[in-house]
Structures are given as C-alpha cells and as structure tokens.
Short mmCIF file of C-alpha atoms in Angstrom, two decimals:
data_model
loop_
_atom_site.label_atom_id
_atom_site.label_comp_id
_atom_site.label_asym_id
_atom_site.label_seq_id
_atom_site.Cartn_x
_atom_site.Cartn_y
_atom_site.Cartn_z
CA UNK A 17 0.00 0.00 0.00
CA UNK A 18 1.20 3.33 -1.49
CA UNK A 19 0.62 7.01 0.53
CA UNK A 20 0.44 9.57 -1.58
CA UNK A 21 2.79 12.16 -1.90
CA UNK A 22 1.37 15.89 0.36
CA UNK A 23 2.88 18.36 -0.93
CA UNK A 24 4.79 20.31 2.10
CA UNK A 25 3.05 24.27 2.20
CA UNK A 26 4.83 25.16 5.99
CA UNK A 27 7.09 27.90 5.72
CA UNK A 28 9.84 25.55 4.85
CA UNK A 29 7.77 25.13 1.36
CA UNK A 30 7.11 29.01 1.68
CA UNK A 31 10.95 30.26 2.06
CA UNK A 32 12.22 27.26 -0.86
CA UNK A 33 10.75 28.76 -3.46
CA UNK A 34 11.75 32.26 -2.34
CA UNK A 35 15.41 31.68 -2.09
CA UNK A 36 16.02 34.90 -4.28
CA UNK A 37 15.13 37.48 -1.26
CA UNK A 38 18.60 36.69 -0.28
CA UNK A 39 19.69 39.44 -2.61
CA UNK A 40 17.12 41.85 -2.11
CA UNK A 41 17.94 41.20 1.92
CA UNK A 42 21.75 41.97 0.95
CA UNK A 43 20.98 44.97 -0.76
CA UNK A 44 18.69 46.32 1.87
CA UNK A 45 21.23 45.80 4.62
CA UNK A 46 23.99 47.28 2.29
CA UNK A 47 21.90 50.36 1.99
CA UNK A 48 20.66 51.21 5.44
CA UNK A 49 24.29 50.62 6.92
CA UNK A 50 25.82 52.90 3.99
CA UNK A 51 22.88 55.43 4.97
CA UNK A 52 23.58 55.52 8.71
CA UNK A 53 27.08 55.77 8.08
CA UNK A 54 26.40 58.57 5.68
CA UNK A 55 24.56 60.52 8.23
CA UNK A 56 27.15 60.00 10.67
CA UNK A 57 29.73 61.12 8.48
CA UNK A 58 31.92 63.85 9.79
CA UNK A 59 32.00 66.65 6.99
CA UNK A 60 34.76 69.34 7.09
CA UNK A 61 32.59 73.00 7.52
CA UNK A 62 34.87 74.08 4.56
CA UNK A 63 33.83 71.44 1.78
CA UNK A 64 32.72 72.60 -0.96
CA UNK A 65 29.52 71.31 -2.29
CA UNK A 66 28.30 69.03 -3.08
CA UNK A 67 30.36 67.40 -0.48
CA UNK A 68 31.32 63.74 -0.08
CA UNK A 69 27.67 62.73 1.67
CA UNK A 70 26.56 62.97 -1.97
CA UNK A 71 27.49 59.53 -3.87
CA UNK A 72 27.15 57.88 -0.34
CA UNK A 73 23.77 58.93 -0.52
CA UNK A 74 22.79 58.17 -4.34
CA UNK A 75 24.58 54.68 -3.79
CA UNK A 76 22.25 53.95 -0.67
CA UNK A 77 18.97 55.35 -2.05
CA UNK A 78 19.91 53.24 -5.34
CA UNK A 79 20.24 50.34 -3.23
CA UNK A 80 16.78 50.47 -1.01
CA UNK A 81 14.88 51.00 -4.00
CA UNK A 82 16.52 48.14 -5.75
CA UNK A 83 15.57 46.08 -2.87
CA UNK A 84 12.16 46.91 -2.57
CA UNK A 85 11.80 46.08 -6.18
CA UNK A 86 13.50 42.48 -6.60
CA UNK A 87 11.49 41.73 -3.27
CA UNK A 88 8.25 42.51 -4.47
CA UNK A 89 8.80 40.40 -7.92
CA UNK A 90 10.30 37.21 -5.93
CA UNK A 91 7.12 37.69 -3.77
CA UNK A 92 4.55 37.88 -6.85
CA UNK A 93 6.78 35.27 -9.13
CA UNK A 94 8.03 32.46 -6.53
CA UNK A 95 10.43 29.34 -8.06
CA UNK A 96 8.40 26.76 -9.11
CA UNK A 97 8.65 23.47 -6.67
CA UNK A 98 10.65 21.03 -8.70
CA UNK A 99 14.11 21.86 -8.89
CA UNK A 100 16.14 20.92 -11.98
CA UNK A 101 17.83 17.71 -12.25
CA UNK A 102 22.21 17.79 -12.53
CA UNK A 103 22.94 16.88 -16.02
CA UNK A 104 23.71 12.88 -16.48
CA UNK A 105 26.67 13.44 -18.83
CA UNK A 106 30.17 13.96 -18.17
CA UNK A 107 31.18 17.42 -15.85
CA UNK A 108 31.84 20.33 -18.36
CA UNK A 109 29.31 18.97 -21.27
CA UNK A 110 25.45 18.74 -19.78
CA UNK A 111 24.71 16.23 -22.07
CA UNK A 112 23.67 13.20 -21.47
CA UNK A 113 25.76 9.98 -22.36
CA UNK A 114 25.24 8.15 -25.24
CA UNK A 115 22.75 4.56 -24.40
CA UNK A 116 20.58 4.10 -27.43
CA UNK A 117 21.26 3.23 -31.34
CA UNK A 118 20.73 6.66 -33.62
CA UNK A 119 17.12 6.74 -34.93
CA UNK A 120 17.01 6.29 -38.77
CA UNK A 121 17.25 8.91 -40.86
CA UNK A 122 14.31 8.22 -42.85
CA UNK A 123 11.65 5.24 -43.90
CA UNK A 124 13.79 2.29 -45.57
CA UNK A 125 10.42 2.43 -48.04
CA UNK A 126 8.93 5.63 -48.52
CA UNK A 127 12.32 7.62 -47.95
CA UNK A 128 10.07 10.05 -45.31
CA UNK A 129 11.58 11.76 -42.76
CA UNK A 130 10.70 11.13 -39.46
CA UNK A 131 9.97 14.65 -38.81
CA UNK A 132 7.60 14.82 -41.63
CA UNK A 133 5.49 12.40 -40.38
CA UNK A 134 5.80 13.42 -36.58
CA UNK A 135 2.86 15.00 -34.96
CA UNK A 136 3.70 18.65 -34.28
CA UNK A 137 0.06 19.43 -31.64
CA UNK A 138 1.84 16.09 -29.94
CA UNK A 139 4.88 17.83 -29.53
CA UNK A 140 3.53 21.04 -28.07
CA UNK A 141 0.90 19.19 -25.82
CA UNK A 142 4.34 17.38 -24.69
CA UNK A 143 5.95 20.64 -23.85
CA UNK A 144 2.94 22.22 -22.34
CA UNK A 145 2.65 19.50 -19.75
CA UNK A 146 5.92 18.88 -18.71
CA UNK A 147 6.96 20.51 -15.22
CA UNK A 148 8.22 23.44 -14.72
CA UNK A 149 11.42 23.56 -12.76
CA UNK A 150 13.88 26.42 -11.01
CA UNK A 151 17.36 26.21 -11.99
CA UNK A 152 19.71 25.64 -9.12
CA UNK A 153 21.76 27.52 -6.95
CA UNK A 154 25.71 27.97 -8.32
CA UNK A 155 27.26 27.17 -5.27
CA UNK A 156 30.62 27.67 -6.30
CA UNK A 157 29.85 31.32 -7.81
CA UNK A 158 28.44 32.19 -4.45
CA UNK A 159 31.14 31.19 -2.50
CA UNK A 160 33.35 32.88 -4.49
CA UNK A 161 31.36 36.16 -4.46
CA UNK A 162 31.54 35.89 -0.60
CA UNK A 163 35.21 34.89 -0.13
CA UNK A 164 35.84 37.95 -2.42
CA UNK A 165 34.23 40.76 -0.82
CA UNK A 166 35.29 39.05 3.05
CA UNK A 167 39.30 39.20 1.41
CA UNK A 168 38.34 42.70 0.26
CA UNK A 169 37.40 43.97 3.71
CA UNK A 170 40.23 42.48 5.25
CA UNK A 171 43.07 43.70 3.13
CA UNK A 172 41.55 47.35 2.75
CA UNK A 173 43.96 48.88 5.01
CA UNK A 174 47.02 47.17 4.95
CA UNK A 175 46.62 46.53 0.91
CA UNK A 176 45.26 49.85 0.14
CA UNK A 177 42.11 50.73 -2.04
CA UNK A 178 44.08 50.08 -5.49
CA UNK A 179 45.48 46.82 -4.97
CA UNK A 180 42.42 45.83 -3.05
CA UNK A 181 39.83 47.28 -5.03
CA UNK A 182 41.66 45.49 -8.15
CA UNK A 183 41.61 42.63 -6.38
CA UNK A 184 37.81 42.69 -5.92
CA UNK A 185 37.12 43.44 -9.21
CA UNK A 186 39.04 40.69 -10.34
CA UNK A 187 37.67 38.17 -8.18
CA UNK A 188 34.14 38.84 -8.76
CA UNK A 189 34.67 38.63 -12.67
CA UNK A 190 36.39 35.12 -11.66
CA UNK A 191 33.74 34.39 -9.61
CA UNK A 192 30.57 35.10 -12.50
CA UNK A 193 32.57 32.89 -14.85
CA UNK A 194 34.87 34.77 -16.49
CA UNK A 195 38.35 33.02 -17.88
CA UNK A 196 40.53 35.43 -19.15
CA UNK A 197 42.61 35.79 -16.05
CA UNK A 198 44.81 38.12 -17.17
CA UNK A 199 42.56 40.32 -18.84
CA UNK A 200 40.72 40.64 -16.06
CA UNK A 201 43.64 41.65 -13.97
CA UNK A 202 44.76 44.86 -16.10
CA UNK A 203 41.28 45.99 -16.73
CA UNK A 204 40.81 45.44 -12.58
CA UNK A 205 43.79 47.77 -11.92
CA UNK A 206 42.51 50.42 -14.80
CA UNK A 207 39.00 50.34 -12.68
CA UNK A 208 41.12 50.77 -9.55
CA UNK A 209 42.75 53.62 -10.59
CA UNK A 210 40.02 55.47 -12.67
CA UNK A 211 38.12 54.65 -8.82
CA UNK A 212 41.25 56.74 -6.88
CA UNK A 213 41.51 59.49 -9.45
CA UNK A 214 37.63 60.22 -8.84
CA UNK A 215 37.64 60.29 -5.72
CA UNK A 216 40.89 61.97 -5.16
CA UNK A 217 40.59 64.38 -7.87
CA UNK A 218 36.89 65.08 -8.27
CA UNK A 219 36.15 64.66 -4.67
CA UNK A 220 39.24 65.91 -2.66
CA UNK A 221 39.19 62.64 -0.62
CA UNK A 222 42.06 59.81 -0.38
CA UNK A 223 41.40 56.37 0.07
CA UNK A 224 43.29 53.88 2.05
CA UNK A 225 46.82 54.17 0.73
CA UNK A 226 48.18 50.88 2.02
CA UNK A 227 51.57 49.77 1.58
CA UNK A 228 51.66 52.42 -1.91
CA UNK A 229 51.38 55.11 0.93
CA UNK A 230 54.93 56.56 -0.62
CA UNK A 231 53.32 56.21 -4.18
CA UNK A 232 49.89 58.12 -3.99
#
C-alpha cells in the first residue's frame, strides 16, 4: 500500500521557493548601513559642495529602492517546486551519455523523414505539460562572491584601495565565470585607478593608501 505524496506548504515550502530574497535582503542591509554611516559622516565646515555625503547617498537610495523592487517580484513570481535535475553526462558537457542506437534517418520504403510524419500538436501538448522547474543555486559562484568581498574587507587597510579594489574586481569577474585571467587583472587595476583618481581628484578625498602610501 502506497501514501500519496502531500505536498509540504509550511514555511519551509514558503521560504524554498523564495530563495532569491537573499539578494534583495543583501541589498537592503547594504543600503541602510551605507545610509547611517552617511549621516554620521563627519564633513569638514569648509567642503565645498556638493560634499562627499553625496554619492554615499545616491549609492544607498539606489540600493533600497533596488531592494524593494527584486522583493516585491520574488514575492509575486516564486520558483516553481521542482528543482532541476544535474545533467547525467560527463562534468563540463550537460549532455547526457550516449545509451541508445541513432534513430534512422528516414523510412527504408517511402524515404520520409521522421519529422515529416511526426505530430507537431503532440509535440507542443508534450511541452505544455511537462513541469516546470527552477534552476539551481551555483554554489561555487556564491562562494566565491563571498570569499571575495570578506578578502576585500580584510586587506583594505594594509593593501590599500588600489590593490584591493583590483583585487575585488578581479575576483568577482572570476567568480561570474569569467576566464581570461589576465585580462581581467589589467582591466581590474585600470577600474582601480580610474576609482582613486575620482575620488581623489573630483572629490578631494584619499582612500586607504596601504603599503603604496609613498606612491599616492
């Protein structure tokens, strides 16, 4: 005797196919910290405006909104249930490996193709009732992401913002699947510096120097 299958609708149901309010909760968090700190900011009574509060602000405004917004369409457009299946074939491919004899190109007799004679309302039906699935979660690309930004606040101050900042940007191109290493390492230091100049030049404010203390 067979029980069927009840499908689970607790909160553990509920949260699985919301997974992606992980981001919106990052950038929320992101932007009420870099707002607080923003208002706490100590600002010089002789800067000229618009003073450094003003990017701060933009940035954190830019990142509430942005929350708000991807929270409210995971909310209204949830994952469906069934997750996707791994791919059978070898790692690197996502194909599946090779068990059958290939299907004949046409009718020994008539010479008809098989996709002449197939049914194409079968074929839609077909699509139209299999189930929908989610994709999974790249594990590997998260980790990354994280490990990056952790290293990044770490080695801020004893690095300095252009080796650190380069860093970042070159671990986070790594990290979304990028593979031209060194590319990604000279256009990482020409983001780094472009970065200083702004903020040094435009805004009259240094970042952390770091061991190139001497140098900038």
């Amino acid at each position: 005797m067979t029980r069927a299958s009840v499908p689970d609708t607790g909160p553990a149901a509920y949260l699985r196919r919301r997974t992606g309010l992980i981001v919106p909760l990052l950038l929320l968090v992101t932007g009420v910290v870099l707002g607080v700190g923003t208002l706490t900011m100590d600002v010089p009574a002789n800067v000229a405006s618009p003073g450094p509060q003003l990017f701060p602000t933009v940035i954190a405004v830019g990142c509430v909104v942005f929350a708000v917004l991807l929270g409210v369409d995971v909310l209204r457009r949830p994952e469906p249930e069934q997750a996707a299946a791994p791919a059978d074939g070898p790692a690197g491919t996502g194909t599946a490996p090779f068990t059958a004899a290939a299907a004949p190109v046409g009718d020994a007799e008539t010479g008809a193709s098989p996709s002449a004679t197939a049914d194409p309302d079968a074929d839609d039906a077909s699509a139209e009732d299999a189930p929908e699935t989610r994709v999974r979660s790249n594990r590997w690309a998260v980790t990354g992401l994280v490990g990056t930004i952790v290293a990044f606040i770490a080695l801020l101050e004893p690095l300095g913002w252009l080796l650190s900042g380069a860093m970042l940007f070159w671990g986070v191109a790594r990290s979304l699947g990028s593979r031209r290493p060194v590319f990604d390492l000279f256009l990482s230091l020409a983001v780094s510096s472009l970065v200083q100049l702004a903020f040094s030049a435009g805004l009259g404010l240094s970042l952390p120097p770091g061991v190139l203390a001497g140098v900038f």
